XYZ file of C-alpha atoms in Angstrom:
86
model
C -9.417 -29.948 9.107
C -9.014 -30.630 12.820
C -7.686 -27.023 13.267
C -10.826 -25.598 11.649
C -13.037 -27.701 13.918
C -11.060 -26.634 16.966
C -11.297 -22.946 16.028
C -15.040 -23.291 15.377
C -15.563 -24.924 18.778
C -13.630 -22.146 20.532
C -15.608 -19.463 18.741
C -18.955 -21.167 19.595
C -17.987 -21.499 23.321
C -16.915 -17.844 23.439
C -20.123 -16.746 21.629
C -22.255 -18.667 24.169
C -20.274 -17.258 27.082
C -20.532 -13.745 25.699
C -24.264 -13.812 25.136
C -24.842 -14.963 28.698
C -22.623 -12.149 30.011
C -23.874 -9.134 28.077
C -23.851 -6.447 30.803
C -21.929 -3.245 30.023
C -18.360 -2.966 31.386
C -15.931 -0.131 31.601
C -12.782 -0.690 29.502
C -9.593 1.223 30.063
C -6.713 0.852 27.528
C -3.786 3.258 27.864
C -5.490 6.694 27.456
C -8.818 5.421 26.141
C -11.819 4.789 28.500
C -15.109 3.502 27.179
C -18.031 1.291 28.006
C -18.949 -1.754 25.923
C -20.821 -4.966 26.280
C -18.845 -7.691 27.986
C -19.826 -9.958 25.062
C -18.116 -7.616 22.590
C -14.995 -7.201 24.718
C -14.551 -10.960 25.235
C -15.286 -11.805 21.589
C -12.844 -9.153 20.275
C -10.184 -10.326 22.733
C -10.462 -13.910 21.555
C -10.476 -12.993 17.865
C -7.444 -10.745 18.243
C -5.622 -13.490 20.148
C -6.400 -16.019 17.386
C -5.174 -13.545 14.752
C -1.963 -12.798 16.661
C -1.338 -16.504 17.147
C -1.701 -17.286 13.502
C 0.543 -14.397 12.539
C 3.188 -15.438 15.017
C 3.056 -19.051 13.736
C 3.337 -17.789 10.151
C 6.390 -15.674 10.834
C 8.086 -18.423 12.876
C 7.567 -20.913 10.100
C 8.784 -18.367 7.512
C 12.055 -17.671 9.458
C 12.555 -21.379 10.078
C 12.344 -22.121 6.330
C 14.820 -19.352 5.629
C 17.321 -20.730 8.118
C 16.847 -24.265 6.781
C 17.373 -23.069 3.220
C 20.569 -21.243 4.227
C 21.813 -24.355 6.121
C 22.088 -22.436 9.444
C 20.202 -24.964 11.538
C 22.033 -28.100 12.555
C 21.125 -31.086 10.374
C 19.515 -28.928 7.700
C 22.422 -28.165 5.418
C 21.380 -28.294 1.753
C 22.384 -31.515 -0.039
C 23.649 -31.327 -3.593
C 21.683 -33.367 -6.196
C 23.138 -36.831 -6.658
C 24.740 -36.976 -3.216
C 23.390 -38.740 -0.185
C 23.757 -37.605 3.336
C 26.161 -40.427 4.183
């Protein structure tokens, strides 16, 4: 729940910043050159950063679970049922 509130606050701050800075800017990205509103450029940059962060977190957790299941990380070897770690 705290994560949703944090993301909502970030989006609101970026939206306010973007609406107050709405002049057109020239954007150059590799071979593409175009003009767009600064509001759109900033908003899309923040959204793409959030999406990339969530995807990176997802894949890091996924690989961590695979390593733990295989017992490759120290202290995460699978324990057989009925046995304790001691």
